[in-house]
PDB file of C-alpha atoms in Angstrom:
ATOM      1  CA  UNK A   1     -60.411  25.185 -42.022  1.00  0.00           C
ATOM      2  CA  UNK A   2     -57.048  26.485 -40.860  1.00  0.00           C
ATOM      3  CA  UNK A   3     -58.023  27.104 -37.551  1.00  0.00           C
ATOM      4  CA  UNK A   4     -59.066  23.076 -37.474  1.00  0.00           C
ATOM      5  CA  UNK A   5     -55.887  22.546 -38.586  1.00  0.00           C
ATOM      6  CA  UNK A   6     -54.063  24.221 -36.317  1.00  0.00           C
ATOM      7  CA  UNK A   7     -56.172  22.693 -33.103  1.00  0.00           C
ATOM      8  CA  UNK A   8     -54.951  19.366 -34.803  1.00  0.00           C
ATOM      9  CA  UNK A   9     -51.820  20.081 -34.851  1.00  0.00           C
ATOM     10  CA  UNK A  10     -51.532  21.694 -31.890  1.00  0.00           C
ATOM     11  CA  UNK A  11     -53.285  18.635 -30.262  1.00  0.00           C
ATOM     12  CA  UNK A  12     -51.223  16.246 -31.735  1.00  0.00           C
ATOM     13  CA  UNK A  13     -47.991  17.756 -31.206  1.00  0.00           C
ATOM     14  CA  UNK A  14     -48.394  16.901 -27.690  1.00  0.00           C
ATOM     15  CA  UNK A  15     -49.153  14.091 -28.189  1.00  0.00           C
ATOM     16  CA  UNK A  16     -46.187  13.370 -30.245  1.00  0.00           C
ATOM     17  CA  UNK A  17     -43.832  14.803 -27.754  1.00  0.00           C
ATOM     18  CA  UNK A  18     -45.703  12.457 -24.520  1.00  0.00           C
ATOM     19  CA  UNK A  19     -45.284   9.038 -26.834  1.00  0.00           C
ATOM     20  CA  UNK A  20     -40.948   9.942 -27.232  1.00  0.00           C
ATOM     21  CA  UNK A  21     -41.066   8.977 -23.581  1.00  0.00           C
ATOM     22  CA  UNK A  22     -44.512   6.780 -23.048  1.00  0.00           C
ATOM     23  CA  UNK A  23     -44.549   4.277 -25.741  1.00  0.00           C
ATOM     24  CA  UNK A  24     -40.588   2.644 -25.421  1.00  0.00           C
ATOM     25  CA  UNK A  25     -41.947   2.397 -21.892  1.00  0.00           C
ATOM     26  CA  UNK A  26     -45.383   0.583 -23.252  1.00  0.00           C
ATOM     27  CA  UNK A  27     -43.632  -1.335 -25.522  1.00  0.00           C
ATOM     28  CA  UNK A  28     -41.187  -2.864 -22.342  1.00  0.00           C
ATOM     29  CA  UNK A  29     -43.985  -2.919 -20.223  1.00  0.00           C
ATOM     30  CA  UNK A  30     -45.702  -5.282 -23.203  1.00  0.00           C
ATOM     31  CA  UNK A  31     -42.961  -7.263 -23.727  1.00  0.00           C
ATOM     32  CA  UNK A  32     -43.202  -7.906 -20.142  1.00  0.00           C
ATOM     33  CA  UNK A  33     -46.548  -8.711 -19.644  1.00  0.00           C
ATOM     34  CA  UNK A  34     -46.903 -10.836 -22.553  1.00  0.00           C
ATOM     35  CA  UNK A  35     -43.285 -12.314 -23.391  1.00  0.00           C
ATOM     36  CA  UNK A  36     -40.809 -12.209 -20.562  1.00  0.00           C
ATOM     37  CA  UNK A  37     -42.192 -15.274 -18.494  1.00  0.00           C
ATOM     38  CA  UNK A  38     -43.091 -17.229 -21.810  1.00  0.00           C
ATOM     39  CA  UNK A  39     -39.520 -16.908 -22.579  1.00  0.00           C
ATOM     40  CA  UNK A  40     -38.181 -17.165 -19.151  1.00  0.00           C
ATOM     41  CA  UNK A  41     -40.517 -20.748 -18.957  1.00  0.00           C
ATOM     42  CA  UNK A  42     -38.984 -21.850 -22.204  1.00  0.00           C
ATOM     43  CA  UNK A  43     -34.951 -21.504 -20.762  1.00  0.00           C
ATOM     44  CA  UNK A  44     -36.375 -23.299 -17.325  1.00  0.00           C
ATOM     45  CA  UNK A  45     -37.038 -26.571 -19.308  1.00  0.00           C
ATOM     46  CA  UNK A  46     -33.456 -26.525 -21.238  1.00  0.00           C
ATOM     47  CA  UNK A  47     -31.747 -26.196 -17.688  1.00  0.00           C
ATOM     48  CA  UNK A  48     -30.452 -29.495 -16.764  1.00  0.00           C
ATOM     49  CA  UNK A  49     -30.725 -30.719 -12.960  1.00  0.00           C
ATOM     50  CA  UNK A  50     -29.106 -29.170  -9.877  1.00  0.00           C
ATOM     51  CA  UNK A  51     -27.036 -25.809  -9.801  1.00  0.00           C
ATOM     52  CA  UNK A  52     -24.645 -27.444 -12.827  1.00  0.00           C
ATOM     53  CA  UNK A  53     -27.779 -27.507 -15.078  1.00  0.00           C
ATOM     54  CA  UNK A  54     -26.696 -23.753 -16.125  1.00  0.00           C
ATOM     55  CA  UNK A  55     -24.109 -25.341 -18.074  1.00  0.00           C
ATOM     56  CA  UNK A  56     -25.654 -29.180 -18.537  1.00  0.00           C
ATOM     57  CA  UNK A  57     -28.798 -28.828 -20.891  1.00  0.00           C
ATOM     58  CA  UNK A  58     -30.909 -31.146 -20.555  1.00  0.00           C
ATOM     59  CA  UNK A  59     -32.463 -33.461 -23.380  1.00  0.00           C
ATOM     60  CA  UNK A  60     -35.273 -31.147 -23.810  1.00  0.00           C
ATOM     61  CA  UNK A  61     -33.220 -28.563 -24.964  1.00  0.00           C
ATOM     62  CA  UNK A  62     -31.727 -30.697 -26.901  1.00  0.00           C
ATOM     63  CA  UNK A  63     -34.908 -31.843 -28.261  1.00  0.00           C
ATOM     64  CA  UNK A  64     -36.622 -28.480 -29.048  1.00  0.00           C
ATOM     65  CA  UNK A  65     -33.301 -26.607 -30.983  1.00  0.00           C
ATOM     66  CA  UNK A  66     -32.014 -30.051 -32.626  1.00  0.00           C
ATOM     67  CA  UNK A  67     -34.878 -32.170 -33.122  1.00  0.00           C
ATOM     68  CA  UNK A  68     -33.990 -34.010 -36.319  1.00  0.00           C
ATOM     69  CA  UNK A  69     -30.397 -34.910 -35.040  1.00  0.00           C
ATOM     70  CA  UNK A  70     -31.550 -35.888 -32.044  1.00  0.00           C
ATOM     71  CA  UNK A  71     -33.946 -38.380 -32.990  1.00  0.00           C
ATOM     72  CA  UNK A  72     -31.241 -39.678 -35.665  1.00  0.00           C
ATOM     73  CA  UNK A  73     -29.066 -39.991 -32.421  1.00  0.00           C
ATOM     74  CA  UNK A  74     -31.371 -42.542 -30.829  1.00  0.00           C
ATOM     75  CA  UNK A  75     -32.044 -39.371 -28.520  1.00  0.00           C
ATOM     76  CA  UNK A  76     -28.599 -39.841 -27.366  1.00  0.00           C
ATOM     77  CA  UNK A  77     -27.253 -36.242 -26.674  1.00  0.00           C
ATOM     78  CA  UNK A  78     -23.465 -38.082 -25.674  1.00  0.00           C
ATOM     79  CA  UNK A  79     -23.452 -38.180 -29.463  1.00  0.00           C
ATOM     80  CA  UNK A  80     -23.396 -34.338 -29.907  1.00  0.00           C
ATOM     81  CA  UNK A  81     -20.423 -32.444 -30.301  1.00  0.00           C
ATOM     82  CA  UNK A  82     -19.292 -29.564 -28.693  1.00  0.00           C
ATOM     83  CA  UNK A  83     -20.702 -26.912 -31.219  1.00  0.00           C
ATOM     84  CA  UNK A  84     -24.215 -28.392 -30.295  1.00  0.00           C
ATOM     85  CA  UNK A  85     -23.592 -27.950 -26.943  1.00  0.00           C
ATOM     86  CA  UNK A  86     -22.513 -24.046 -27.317  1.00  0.00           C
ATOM     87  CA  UNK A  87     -25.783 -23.523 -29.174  1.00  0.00           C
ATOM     88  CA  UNK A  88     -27.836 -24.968 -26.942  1.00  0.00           C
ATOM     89  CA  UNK A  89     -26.787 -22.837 -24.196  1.00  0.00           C
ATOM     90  CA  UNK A  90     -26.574 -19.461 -26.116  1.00  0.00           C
ATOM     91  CA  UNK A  91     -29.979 -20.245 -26.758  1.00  0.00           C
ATOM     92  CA  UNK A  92     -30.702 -20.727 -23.491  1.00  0.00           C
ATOM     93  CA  UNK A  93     -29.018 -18.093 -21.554  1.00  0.00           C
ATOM     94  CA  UNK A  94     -30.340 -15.806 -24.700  1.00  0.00           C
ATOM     95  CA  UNK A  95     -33.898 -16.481 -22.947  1.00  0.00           C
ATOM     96  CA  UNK A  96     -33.426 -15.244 -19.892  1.00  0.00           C
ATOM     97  CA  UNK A  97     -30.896 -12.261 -20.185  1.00  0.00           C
ATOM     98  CA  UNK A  98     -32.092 -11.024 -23.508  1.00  0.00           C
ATOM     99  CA  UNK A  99     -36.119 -10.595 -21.990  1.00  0.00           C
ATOM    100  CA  UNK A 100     -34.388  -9.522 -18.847  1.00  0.00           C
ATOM    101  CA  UNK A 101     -31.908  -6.691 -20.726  1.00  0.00           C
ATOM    102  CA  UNK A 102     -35.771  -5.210 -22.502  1.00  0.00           C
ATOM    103  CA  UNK A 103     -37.556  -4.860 -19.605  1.00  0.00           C
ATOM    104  CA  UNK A 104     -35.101  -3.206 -17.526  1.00  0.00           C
ATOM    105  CA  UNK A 105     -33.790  -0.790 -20.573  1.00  0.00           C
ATOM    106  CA  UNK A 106     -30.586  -1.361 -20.402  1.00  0.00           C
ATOM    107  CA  UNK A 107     -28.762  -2.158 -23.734  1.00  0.00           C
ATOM    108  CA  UNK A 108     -32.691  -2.116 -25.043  1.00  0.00           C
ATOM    109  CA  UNK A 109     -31.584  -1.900 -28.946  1.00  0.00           C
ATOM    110  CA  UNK A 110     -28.667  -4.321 -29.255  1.00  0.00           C
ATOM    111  CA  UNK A 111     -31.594  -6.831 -26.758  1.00  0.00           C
ATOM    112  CA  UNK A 112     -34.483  -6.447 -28.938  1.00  0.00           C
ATOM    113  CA  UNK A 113     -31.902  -6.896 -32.004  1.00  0.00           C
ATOM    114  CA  UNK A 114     -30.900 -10.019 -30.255  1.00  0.00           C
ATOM    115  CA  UNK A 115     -34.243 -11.382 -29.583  1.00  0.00           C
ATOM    116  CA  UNK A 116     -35.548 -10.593 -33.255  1.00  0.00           C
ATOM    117  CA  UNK A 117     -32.792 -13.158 -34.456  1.00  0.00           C
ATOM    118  CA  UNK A 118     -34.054 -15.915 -31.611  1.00  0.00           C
ATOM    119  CA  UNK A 119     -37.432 -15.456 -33.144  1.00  0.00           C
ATOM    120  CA  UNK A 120     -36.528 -15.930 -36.315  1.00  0.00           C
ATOM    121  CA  UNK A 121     -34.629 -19.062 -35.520  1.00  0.00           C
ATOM    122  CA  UNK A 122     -37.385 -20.399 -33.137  1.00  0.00           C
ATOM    123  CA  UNK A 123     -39.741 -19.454 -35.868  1.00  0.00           C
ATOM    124  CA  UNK A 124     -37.617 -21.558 -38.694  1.00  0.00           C
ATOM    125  CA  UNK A 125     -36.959 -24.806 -35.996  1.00  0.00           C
ATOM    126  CA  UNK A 126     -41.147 -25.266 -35.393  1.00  0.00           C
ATOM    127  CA  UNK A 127     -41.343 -24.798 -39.044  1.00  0.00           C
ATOM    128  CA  UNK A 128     -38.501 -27.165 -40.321  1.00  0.00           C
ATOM    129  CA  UNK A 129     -37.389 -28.833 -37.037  1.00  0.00           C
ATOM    130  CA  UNK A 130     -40.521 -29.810 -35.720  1.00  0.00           C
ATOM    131  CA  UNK A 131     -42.732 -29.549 -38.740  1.00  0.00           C
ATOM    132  CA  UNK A 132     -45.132 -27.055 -37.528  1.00  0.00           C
ATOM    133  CA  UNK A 133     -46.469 -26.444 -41.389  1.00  0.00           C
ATOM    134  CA  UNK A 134     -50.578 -27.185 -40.213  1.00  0.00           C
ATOM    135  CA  UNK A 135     -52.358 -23.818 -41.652  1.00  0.00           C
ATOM    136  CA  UNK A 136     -53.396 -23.536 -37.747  1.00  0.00           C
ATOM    137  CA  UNK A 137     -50.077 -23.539 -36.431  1.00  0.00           C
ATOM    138  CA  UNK A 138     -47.917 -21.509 -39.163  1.00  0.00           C
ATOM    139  CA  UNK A 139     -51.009 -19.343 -40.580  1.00  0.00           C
ATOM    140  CA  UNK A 140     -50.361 -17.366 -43.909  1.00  0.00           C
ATOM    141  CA  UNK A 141     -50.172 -13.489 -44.641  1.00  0.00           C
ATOM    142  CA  UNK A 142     -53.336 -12.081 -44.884  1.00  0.00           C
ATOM    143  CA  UNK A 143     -55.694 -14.656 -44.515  1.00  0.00           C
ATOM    144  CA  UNK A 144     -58.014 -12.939 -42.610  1.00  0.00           C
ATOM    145  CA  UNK A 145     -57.415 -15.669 -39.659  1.00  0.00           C
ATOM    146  CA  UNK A 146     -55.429 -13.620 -36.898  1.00  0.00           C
ATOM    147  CA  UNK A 147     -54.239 -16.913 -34.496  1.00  0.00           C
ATOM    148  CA  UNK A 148     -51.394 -18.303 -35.955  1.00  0.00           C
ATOM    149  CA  UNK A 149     -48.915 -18.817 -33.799  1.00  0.00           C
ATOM    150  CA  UNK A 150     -46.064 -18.550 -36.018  1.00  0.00           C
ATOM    151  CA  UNK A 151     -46.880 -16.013 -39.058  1.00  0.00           C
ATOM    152  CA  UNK A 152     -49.340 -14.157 -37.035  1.00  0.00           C
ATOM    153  CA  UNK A 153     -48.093 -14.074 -33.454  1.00  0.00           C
ATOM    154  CA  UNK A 154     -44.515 -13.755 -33.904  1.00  0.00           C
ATOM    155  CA  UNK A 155     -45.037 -11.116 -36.545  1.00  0.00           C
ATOM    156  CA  UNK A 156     -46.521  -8.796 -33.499  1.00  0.00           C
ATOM    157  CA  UNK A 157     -43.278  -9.849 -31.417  1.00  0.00           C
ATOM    158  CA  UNK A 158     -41.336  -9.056 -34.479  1.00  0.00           C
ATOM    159  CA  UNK A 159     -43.036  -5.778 -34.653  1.00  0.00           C
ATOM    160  CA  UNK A 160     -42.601  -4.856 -31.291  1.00  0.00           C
ATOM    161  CA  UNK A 161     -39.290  -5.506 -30.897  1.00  0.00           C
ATOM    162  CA  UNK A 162     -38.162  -3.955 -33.828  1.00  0.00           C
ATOM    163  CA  UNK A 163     -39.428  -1.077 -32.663  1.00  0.00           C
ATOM    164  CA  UNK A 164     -37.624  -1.067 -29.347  1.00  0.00           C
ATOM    165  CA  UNK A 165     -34.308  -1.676 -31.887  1.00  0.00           C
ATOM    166  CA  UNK A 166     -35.683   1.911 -33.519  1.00  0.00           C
ATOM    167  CA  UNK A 167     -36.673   4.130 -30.152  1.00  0.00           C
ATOM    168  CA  UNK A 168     -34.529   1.991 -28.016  1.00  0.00           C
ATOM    169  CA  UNK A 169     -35.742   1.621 -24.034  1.00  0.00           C
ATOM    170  CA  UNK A 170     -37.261   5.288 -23.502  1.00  0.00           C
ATOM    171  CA  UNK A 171     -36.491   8.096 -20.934  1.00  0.00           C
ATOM    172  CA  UNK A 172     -37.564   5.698 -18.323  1.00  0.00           C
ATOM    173  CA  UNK A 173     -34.663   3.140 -18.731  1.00  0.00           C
ATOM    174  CA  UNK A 174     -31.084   2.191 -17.572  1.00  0.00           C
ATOM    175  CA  UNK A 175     -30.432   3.420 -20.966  1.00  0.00           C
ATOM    176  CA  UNK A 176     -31.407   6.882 -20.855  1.00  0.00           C
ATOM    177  CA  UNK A 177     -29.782   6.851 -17.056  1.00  0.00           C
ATOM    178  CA  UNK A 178     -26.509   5.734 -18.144  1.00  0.00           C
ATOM    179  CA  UNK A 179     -26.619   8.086 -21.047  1.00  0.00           C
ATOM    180  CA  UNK A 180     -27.610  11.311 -18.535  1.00  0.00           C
ATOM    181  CA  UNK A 181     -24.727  10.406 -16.237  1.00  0.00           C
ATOM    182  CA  UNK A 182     -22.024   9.749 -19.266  1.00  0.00           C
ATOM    183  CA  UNK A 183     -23.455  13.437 -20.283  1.00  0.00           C
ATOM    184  CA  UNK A 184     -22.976  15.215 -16.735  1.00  0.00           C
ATOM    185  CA  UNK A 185     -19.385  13.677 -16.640  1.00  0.00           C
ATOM    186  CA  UNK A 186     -16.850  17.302 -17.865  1.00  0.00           C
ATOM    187  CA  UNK A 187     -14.516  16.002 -20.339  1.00  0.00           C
TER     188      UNK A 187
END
């Protein structure tokens, strides 16, 4: 028995030691496959028109962060302040730079961090914005039915991301770059 033991641990030790370095990269390379051009799609349709839509939403990003207000606005978005404004383009600059910061590593912890709090918020505006209470579309905990898109899929996101906040962007990253050349600097 101790010598299966010490195979397994022997084994797994190694393995231990090549997922410090492979699985931050996995978990960008993920995030990548499966989230950066969703996100990247969703900031396209807040731009407004021409070069000066980077800082001219248009109504559609309007309509997906404040849908309430705008619809009590006649879907008039001349009637929204300033504050308004500012949120809808954090939110939009959020989705591209935030995706973009996690895929190339750099800043990986404070990005994912960033991006767990736009989930949430996206999460709580299909739920209470929009209404998005259907069991199909919101799901519940445990209910054997994986597709959700809100409980279910966003808990995966959630997962994944918080897990770049806790390893941060791997050896293979801007991160761990930066970090080997701040080391070889003599202080």
């Amino acid at each position: 028995m101790n010598a299966f033991v010490t195979i397994h641990d022997a084994v797994f030790s190694q393995v231990e030691r090549a997922g410090r370095w492979l699985l931050p990269l996995a978990a960008r390379l993920v995030f990548a496959s499966t989230l950066l051009l969703y996100f990247w799609n969703s900031g396209l349709t807040k731009l407004g028109d021409g070069l000066l839509g980077l800082f001219s939403p248009s109504i559609g990003a309007y309509s997906q962060i404040f849908p309430k207000q705008l619809e009590a606005a006649g879907y008039d978005v001349s009637q929204f302040g300033l504050l308004q404004k500012l949120v809808v383009l954090a939110g939009t600059y959020a989705e591209f730079i935030l995706p973009l910061l996690i895929v190339l590593g750099l800043a990986t912890r404070l990005a994912a961090l960033g991006m767990i709090g736009f989930v949430v918020v996206q999460s709580l505006t299909d739920v209470i914005g929009h209404g998005a209470t259907d069991a199909k579309t919101l799901g519940a905990m445990f209910d054997r039915f994986p597709d959700a898109v809100i409980l279910d899929q966003r808990l995966f996101w959630l997962f994944l991301l918080a897990y770049l906040v806790v390893r941060g962007g791997g050896a293979l990253s801007v991160d761990a770059l930066l970090r080997r050349r701040v080391a070889a600097v003599p202080s």
